[in-house]
Short mmCIF file of C-alpha atoms in Angstrom, two decimals:
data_model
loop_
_atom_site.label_atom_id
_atom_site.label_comp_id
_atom_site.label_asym_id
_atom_site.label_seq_id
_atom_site.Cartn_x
_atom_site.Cartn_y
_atom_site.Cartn_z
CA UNK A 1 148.78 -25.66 -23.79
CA UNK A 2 145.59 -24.66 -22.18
CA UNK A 3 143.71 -27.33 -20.34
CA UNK A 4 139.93 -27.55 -20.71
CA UNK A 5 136.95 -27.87 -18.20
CA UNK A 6 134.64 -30.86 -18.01
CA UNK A 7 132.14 -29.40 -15.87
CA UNK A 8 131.13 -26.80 -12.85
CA UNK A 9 130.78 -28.71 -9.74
CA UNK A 10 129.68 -25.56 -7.43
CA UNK A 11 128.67 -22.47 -7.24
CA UNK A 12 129.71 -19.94 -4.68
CA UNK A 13 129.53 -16.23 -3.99
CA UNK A 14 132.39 -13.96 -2.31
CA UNK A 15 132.35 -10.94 -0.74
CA UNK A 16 135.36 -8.75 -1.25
CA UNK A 17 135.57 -5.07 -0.59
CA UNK A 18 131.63 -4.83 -0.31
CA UNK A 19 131.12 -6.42 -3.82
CA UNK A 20 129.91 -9.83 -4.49
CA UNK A 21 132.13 -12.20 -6.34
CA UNK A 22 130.65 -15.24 -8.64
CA UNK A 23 132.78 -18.16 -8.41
CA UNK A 24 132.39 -21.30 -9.73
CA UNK A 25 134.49 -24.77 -9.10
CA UNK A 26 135.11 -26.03 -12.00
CA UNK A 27 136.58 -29.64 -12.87
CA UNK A 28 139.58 -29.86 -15.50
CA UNK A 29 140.28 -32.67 -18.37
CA UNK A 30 142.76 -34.99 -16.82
CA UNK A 31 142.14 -33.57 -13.12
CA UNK A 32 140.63 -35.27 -10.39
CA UNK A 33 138.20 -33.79 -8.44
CA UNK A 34 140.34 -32.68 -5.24
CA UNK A 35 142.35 -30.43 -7.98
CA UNK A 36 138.94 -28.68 -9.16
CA UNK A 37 140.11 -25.07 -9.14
CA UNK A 38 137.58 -21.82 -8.02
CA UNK A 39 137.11 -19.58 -10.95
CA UNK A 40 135.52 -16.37 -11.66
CA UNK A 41 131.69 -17.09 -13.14
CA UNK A 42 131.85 -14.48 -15.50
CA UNK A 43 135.08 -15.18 -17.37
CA UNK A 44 133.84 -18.85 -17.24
CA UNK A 45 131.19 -18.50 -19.28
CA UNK A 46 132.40 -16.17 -21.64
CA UNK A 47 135.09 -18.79 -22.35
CA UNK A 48 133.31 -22.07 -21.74
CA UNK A 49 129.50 -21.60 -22.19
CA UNK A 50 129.02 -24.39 -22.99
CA UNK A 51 129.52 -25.49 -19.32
CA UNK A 52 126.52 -23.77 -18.19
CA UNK A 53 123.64 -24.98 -20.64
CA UNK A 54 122.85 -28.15 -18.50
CA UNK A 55 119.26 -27.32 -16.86
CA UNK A 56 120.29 -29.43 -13.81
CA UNK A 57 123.05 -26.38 -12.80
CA UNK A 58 121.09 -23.45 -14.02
CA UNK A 59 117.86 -25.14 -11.85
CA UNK A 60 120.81 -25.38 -8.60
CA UNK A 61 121.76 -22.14 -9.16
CA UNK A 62 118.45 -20.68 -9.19
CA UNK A 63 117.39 -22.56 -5.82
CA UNK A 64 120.55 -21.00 -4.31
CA UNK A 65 119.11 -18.09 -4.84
CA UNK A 66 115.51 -18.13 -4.48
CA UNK A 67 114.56 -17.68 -7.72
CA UNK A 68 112.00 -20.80 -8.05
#
C-alpha cells in the first residue's frame, strides 16, 4: 500500500561527492509532522506534481535561491 504526500514543508540542498542534491521534506497522509520524511526533489515531482503547483512554495523556493 503506498502512502501519499499532503504537502512539501522544506526545501533543502545536499552536497554529496561534489554534486548538489535537491531534497524536499515532505509530509505523509496519516503522519504527523515530526515523521515528515526528506525525499529526493526530482523523483517527487515526477510522482507527485501536484505538490509543487502552489505559488506560495515555488515563490520560497525561488527566494532561497535568489531568483526574485
Amino acid at each position: 500500500m503506498e502512502t501519499t504526500p499532503v504537502r512539501v514543508e522544506d526545501r533543502m540542498v545536499k552536497q554529496l561527492r561534489g554534486k548538489e542534491i535537491p531534497l524536499v521534506k515532505v509530509i505523509w497522509v496519516g503522519a504527523t509532522p515530526e515523521n515528515a520524511t526528506w525525499e529526493l526533489e526530482e523523483k517527487m515531482k515526477a510522482s507527485y506534481p501536484f505538490l509543487f503547483t502552489s505559488g506560495n512554495f515555488k515563490d520560497e523556493i525561488s527566494k532561497r535561491r535568489g531568483e526574485l
